[in-house]
PDB file of C-alpha atoms in Angstrom:
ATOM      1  CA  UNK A   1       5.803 214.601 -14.124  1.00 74.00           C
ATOM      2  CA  UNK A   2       8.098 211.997 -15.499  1.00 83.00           C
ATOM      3  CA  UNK A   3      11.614 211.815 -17.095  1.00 85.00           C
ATOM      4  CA  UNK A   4      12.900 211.427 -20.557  1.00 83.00           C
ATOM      5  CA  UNK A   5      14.203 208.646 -18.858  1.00 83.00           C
ATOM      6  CA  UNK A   6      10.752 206.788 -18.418  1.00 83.00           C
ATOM      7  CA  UNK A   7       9.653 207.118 -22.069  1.00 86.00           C
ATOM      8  CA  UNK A   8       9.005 203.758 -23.822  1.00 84.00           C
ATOM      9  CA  UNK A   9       7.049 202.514 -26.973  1.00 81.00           C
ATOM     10  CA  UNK A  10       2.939 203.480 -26.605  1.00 76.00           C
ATOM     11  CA  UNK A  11       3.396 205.845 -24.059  1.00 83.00           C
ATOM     12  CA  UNK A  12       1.228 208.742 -24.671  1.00 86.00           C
ATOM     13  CA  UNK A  13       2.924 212.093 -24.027  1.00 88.00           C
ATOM     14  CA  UNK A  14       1.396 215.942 -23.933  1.00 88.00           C
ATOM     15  CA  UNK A  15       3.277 218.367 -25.144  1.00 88.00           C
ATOM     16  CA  UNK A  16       2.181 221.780 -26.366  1.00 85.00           C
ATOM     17  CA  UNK A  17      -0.988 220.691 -25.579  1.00 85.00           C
ATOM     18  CA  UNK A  18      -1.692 218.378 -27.982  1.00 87.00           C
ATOM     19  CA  UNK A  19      -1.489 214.157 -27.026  1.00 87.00           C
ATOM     20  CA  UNK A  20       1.383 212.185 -28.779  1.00 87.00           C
ATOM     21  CA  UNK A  21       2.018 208.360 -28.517  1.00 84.00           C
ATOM     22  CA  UNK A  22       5.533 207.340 -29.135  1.00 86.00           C
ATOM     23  CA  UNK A  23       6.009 204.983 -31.833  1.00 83.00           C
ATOM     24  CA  UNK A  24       9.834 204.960 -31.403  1.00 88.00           C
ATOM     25  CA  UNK A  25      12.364 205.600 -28.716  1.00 90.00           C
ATOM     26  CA  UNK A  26      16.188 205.716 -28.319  1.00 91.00           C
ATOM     27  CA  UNK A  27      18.768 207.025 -25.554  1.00 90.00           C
ATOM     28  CA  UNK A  28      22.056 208.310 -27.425  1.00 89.00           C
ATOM     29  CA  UNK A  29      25.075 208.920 -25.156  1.00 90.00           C
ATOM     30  CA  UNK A  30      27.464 210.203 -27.414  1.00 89.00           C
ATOM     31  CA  UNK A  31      31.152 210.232 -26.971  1.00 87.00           C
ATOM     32  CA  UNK A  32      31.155 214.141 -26.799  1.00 87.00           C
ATOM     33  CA  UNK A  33      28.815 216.073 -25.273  1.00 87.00           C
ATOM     34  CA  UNK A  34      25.333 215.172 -22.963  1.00 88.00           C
ATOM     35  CA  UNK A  35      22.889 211.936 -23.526  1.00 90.00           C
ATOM     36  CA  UNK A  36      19.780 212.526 -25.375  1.00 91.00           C
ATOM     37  CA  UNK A  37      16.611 210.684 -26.367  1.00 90.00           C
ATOM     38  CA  UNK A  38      15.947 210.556 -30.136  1.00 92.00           C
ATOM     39  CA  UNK A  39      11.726 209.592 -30.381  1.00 92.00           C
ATOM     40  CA  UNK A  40       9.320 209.253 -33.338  1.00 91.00           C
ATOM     41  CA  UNK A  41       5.844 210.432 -32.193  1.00 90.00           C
ATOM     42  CA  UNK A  42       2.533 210.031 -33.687  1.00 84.00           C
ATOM     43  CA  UNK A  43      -0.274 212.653 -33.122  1.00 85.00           C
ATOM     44  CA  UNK A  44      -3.447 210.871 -31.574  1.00 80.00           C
ATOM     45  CA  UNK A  45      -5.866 212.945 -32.826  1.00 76.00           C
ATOM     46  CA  UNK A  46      -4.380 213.762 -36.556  1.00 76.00           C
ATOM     47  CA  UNK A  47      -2.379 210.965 -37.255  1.00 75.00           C
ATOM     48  CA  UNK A  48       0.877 213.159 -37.916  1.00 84.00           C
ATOM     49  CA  UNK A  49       4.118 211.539 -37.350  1.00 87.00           C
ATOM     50  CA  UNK A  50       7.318 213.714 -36.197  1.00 92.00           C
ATOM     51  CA  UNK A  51      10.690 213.193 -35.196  1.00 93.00           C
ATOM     52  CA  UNK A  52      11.656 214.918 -31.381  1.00 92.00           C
ATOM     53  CA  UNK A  53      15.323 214.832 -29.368  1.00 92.00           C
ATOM     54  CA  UNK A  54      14.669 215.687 -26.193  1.00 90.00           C
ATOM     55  CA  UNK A  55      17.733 216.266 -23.658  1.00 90.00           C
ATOM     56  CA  UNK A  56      18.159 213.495 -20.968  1.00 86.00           C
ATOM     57  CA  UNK A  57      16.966 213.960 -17.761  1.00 85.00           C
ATOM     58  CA  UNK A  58      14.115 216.136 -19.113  1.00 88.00           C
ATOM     59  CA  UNK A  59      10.809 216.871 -17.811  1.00 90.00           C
ATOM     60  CA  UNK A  60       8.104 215.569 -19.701  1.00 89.00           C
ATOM     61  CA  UNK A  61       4.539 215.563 -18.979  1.00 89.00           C
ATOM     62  CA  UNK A  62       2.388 211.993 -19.970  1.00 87.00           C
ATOM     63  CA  UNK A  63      -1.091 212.060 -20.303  1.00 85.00           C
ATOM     64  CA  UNK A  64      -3.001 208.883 -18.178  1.00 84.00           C
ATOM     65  CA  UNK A  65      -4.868 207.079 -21.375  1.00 83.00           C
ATOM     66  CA  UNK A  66      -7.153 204.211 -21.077  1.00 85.00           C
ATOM     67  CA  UNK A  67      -7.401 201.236 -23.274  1.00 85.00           C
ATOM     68  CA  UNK A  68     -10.016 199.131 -23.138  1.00 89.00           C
ATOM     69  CA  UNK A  69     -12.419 196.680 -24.913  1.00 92.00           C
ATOM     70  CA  UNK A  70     -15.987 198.185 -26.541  1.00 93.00           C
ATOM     71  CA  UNK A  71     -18.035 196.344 -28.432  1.00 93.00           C
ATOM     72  CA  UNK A  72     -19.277 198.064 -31.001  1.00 92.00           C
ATOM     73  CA  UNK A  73     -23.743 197.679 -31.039  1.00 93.00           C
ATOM     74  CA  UNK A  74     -25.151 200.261 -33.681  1.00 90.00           C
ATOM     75  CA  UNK A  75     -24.454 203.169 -35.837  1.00 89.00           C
ATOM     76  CA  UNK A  76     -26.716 206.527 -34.850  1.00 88.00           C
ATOM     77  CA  UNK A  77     -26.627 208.360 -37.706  1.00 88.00           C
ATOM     78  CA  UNK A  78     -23.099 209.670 -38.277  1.00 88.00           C
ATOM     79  CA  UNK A  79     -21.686 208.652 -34.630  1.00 91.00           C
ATOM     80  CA  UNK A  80     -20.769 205.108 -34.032  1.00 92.00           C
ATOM     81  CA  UNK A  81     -22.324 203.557 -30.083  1.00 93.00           C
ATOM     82  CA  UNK A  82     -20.062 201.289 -28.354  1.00 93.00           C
ATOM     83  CA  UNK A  83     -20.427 199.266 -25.045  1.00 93.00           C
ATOM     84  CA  UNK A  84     -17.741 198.891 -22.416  1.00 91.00           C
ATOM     85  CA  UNK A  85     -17.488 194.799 -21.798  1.00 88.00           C
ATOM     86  CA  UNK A  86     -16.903 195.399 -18.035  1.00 89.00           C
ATOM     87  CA  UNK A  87     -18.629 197.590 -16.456  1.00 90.00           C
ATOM     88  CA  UNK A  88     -21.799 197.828 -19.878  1.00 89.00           C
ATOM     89  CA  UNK A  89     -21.637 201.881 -19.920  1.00 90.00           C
ATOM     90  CA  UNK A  90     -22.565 202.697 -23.869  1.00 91.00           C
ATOM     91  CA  UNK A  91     -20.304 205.303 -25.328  1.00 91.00           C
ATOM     92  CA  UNK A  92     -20.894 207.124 -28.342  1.00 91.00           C
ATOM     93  CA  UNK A  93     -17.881 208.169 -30.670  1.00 89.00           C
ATOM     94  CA  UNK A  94     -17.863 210.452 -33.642  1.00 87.00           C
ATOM     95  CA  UNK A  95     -17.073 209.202 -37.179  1.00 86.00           C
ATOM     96  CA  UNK A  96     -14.052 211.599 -37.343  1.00 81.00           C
ATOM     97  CA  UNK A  97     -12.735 209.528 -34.425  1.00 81.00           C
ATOM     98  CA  UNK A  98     -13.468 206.074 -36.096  1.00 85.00           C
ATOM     99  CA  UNK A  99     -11.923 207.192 -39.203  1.00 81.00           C
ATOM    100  CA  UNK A 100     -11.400 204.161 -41.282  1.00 83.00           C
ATOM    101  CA  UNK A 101     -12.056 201.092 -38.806  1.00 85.00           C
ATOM    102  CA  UNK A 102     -15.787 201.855 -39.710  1.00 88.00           C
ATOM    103  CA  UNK A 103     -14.909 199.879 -43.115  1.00 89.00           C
ATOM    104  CA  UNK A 104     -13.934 197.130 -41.162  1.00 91.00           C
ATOM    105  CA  UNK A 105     -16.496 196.637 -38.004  1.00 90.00           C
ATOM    106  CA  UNK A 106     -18.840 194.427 -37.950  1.00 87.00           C
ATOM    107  CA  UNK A 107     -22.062 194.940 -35.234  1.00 88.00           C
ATOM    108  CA  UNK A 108     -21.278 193.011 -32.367  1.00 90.00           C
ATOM    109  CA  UNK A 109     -17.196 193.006 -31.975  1.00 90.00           C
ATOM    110  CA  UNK A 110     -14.842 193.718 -30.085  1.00 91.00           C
ATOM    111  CA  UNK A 111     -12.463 196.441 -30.206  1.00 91.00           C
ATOM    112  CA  UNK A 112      -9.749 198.803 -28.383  1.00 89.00           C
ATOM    113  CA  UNK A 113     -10.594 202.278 -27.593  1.00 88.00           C
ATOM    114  CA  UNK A 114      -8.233 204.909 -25.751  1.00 85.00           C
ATOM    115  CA  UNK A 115      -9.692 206.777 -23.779  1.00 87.00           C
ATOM    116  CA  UNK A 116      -8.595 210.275 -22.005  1.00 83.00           C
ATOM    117  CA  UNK A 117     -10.364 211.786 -19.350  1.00 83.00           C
ATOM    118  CA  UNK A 118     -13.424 210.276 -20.535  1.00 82.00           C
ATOM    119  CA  UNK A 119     -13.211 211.095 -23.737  1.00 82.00           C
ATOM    120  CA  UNK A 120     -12.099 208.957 -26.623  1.00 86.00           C
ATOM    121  CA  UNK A 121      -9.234 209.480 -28.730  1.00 81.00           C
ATOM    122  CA  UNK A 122      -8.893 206.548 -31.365  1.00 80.00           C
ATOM    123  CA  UNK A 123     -10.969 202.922 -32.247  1.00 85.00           C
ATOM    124  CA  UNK A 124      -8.437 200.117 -32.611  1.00 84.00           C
ATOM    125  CA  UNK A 125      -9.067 197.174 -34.506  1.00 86.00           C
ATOM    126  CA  UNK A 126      -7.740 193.561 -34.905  1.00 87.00           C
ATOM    127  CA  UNK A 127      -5.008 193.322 -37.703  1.00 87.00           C
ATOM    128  CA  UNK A 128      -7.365 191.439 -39.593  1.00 89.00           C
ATOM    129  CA  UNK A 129     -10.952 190.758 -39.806  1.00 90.00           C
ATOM    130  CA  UNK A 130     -13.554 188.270 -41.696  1.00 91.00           C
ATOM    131  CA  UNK A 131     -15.617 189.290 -43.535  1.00 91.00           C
ATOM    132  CA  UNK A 132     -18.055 188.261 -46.419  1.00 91.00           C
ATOM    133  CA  UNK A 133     -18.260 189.393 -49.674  1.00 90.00           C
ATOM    134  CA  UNK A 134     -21.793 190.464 -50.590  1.00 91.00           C
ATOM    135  CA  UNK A 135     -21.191 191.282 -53.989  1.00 89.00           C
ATOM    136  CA  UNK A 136     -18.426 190.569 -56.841  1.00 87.00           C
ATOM    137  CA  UNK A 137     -18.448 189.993 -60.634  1.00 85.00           C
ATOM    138  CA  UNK A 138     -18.570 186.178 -62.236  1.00 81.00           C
ATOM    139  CA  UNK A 139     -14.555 185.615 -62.585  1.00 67.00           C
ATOM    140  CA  UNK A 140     -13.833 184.658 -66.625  1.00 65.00           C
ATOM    141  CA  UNK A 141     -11.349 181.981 -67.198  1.00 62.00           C
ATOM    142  CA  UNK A 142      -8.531 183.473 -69.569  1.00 58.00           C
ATOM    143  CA  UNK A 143      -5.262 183.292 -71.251  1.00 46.00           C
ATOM    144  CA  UNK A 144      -3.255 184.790 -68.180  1.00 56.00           C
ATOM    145  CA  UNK A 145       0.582 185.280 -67.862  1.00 49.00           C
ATOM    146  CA  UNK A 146      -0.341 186.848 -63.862  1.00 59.00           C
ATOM    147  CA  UNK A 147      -3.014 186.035 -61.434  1.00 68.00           C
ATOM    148  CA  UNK A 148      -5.718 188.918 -61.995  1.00 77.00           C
ATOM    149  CA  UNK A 149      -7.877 190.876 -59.733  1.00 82.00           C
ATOM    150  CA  UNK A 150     -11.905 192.638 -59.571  1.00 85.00           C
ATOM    151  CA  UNK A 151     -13.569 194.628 -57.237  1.00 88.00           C
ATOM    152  CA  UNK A 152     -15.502 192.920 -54.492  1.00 90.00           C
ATOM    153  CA  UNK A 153     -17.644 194.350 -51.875  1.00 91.00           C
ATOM    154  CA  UNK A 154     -17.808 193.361 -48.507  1.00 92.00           C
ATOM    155  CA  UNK A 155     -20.554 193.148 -45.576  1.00 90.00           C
ATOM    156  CA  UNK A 156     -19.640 196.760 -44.449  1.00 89.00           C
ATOM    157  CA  UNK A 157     -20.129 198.050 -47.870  1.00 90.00           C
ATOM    158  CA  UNK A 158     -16.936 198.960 -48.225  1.00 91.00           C
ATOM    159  CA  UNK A 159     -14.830 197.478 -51.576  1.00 92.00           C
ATOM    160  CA  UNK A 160     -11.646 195.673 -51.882  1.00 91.00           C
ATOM    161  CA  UNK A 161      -9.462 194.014 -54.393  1.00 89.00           C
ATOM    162  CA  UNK A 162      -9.788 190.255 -54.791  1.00 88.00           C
ATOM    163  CA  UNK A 163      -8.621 187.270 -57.021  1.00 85.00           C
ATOM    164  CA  UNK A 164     -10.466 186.380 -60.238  1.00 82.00           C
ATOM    165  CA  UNK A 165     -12.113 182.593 -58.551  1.00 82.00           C
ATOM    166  CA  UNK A 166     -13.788 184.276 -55.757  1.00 83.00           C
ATOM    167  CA  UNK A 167     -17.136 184.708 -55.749  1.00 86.00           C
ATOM    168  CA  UNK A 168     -20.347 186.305 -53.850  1.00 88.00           C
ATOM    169  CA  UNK A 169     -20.722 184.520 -50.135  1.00 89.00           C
ATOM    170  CA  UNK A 170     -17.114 183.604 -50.092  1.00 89.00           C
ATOM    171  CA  UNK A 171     -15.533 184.702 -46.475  1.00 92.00           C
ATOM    172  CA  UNK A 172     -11.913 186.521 -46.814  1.00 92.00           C
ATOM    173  CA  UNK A 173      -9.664 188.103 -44.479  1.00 92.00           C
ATOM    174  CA  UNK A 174      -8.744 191.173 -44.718  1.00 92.00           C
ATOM    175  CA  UNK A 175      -5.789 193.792 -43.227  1.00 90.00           C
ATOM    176  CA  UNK A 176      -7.885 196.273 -41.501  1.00 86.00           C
ATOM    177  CA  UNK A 177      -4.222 198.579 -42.034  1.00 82.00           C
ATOM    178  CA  UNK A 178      -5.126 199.155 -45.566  1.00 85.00           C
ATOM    179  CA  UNK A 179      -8.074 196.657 -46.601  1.00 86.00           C
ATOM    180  CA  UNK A 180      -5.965 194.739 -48.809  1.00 89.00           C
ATOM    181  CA  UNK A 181      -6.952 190.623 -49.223  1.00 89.00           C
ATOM    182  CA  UNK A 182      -5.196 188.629 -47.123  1.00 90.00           C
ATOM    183  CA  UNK A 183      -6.889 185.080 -47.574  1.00 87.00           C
ATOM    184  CA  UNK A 184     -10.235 182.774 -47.947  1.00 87.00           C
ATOM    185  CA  UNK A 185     -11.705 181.589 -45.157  1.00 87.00           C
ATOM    186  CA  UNK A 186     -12.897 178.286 -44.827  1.00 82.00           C
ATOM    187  CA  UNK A 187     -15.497 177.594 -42.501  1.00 68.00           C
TER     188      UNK A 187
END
C-alpha cells in the first residue's frame, strides 16, 4: 500500500476495482483546513477521464504494470500477435485492446504494451509513424485562395487527409493521436 503522498504522473492506481493511470497530480495545502491531492485520472481499459481529491496521507492501492517493447508480427483474424523483444514470448491481444493503433502499425515494429498480471491493458505507439500512401486521387491545379485537401489511403488501409500535390507512393508522417498529416518524407 502506498500514500497519496507517492502518487506521480503514469502511475497506475486501483481503485474500486477498476485500473486508473494518473494523467495529472497536485498537493494543495491550503491556508485553512488539511492538505489534499487534486489528480486527473484516465481509465486504462475505457479511456474515461475523471477528476479525484483524495485527502493527504491517504491509503491508496497501485497496481504493478509492465511496459515493455512488442513487436507486432501478424494479425489472426480479429486479434493482433505480438513478440516480446527480450525474452521472444508471442502474445496475442484483442482488437478491443488495440483500439485505434491498428490504423497505424505496420508488421514488423515496435511498440509499448502495459501489461498487468500477464495480461495486457493498452498498445502504445510512437507519436508519429511513416507510412505510404497506396492510393490517392490525381491533384488538379486550380484557382485557390487556401491550400486544399483529398482523401488518401495509406499502407494499413486506413484513410487520411492530405494536400492537393501528393500523390500515390509518396511517404508521409502521420500523428498516430488522431491520423492527421504531419509531413512528406523524403527518403
Amino acid at each position: 500500500m502506498a500514500t497519496t503522498n507517492d502518487i506521480k504522473n503514469g502511475t497506475v492506481l486501483n481503485l474500486d476495482g477498476q485500473l486508473w493511470n494518473v494523467i495529472e497530480f497536485q498537493h494543495v495545502k491550503p491556508g485553512k483546513g488539511g492538505a489534499f491531492v487534486r489528480t486527473k485520472l484516465r481509465n486504462v481499459l475505457s479511456g474515461k477521464v475523471v477528476d479525484r481529491t483524495f485527502n493527504a496521507g491517504t491509503k491508496i492501492d497501485t497496481a504493478t504494470v509492465d511496459r515493455r517493447d512488442f513487436q507486432y508480427l501478424y494479425k489472426d483474424g480479429a486479434d493482433f500477435v505480438f513478440m516480446d523483444t527480450d525474452t521472444y514470448d508471442q502474445i496475442t491481444v484483442t482488437n478491443e485492446t488495440v483500439g485505434d493503433a491498428a490504423n497505424f502499425m505496420l508488421e514488423n515494429q515496435t511498440v509499448l504494451i502495459a501489461l498487468h498480471d500477464g495480461s495486457p491493458l493498452y498498445v502504445e505507439l510512437p507519436p508519429s509513424v511513416v507510412m505510404e500512401i497506396t492510393y490517392t486521387e490525381p491533384g488538379l491545379q486550380g484557382d485557390r485562395s487556401s491550400a486544399g485537401t483529398k482523401p488518401a489511403t495509406i499502407e494499413t488501409g486506413y484513410e487520411i487527409q492530405v494536400p492537393l500535390f501528393l500523390e500515390t507512393g509518396t511517404k508521409v508522417k502521420v500523428d498516430t493521436r488522431d491520423g492527421s498529416y504531419l509531413g512528406r518524407v523524403n527518403d
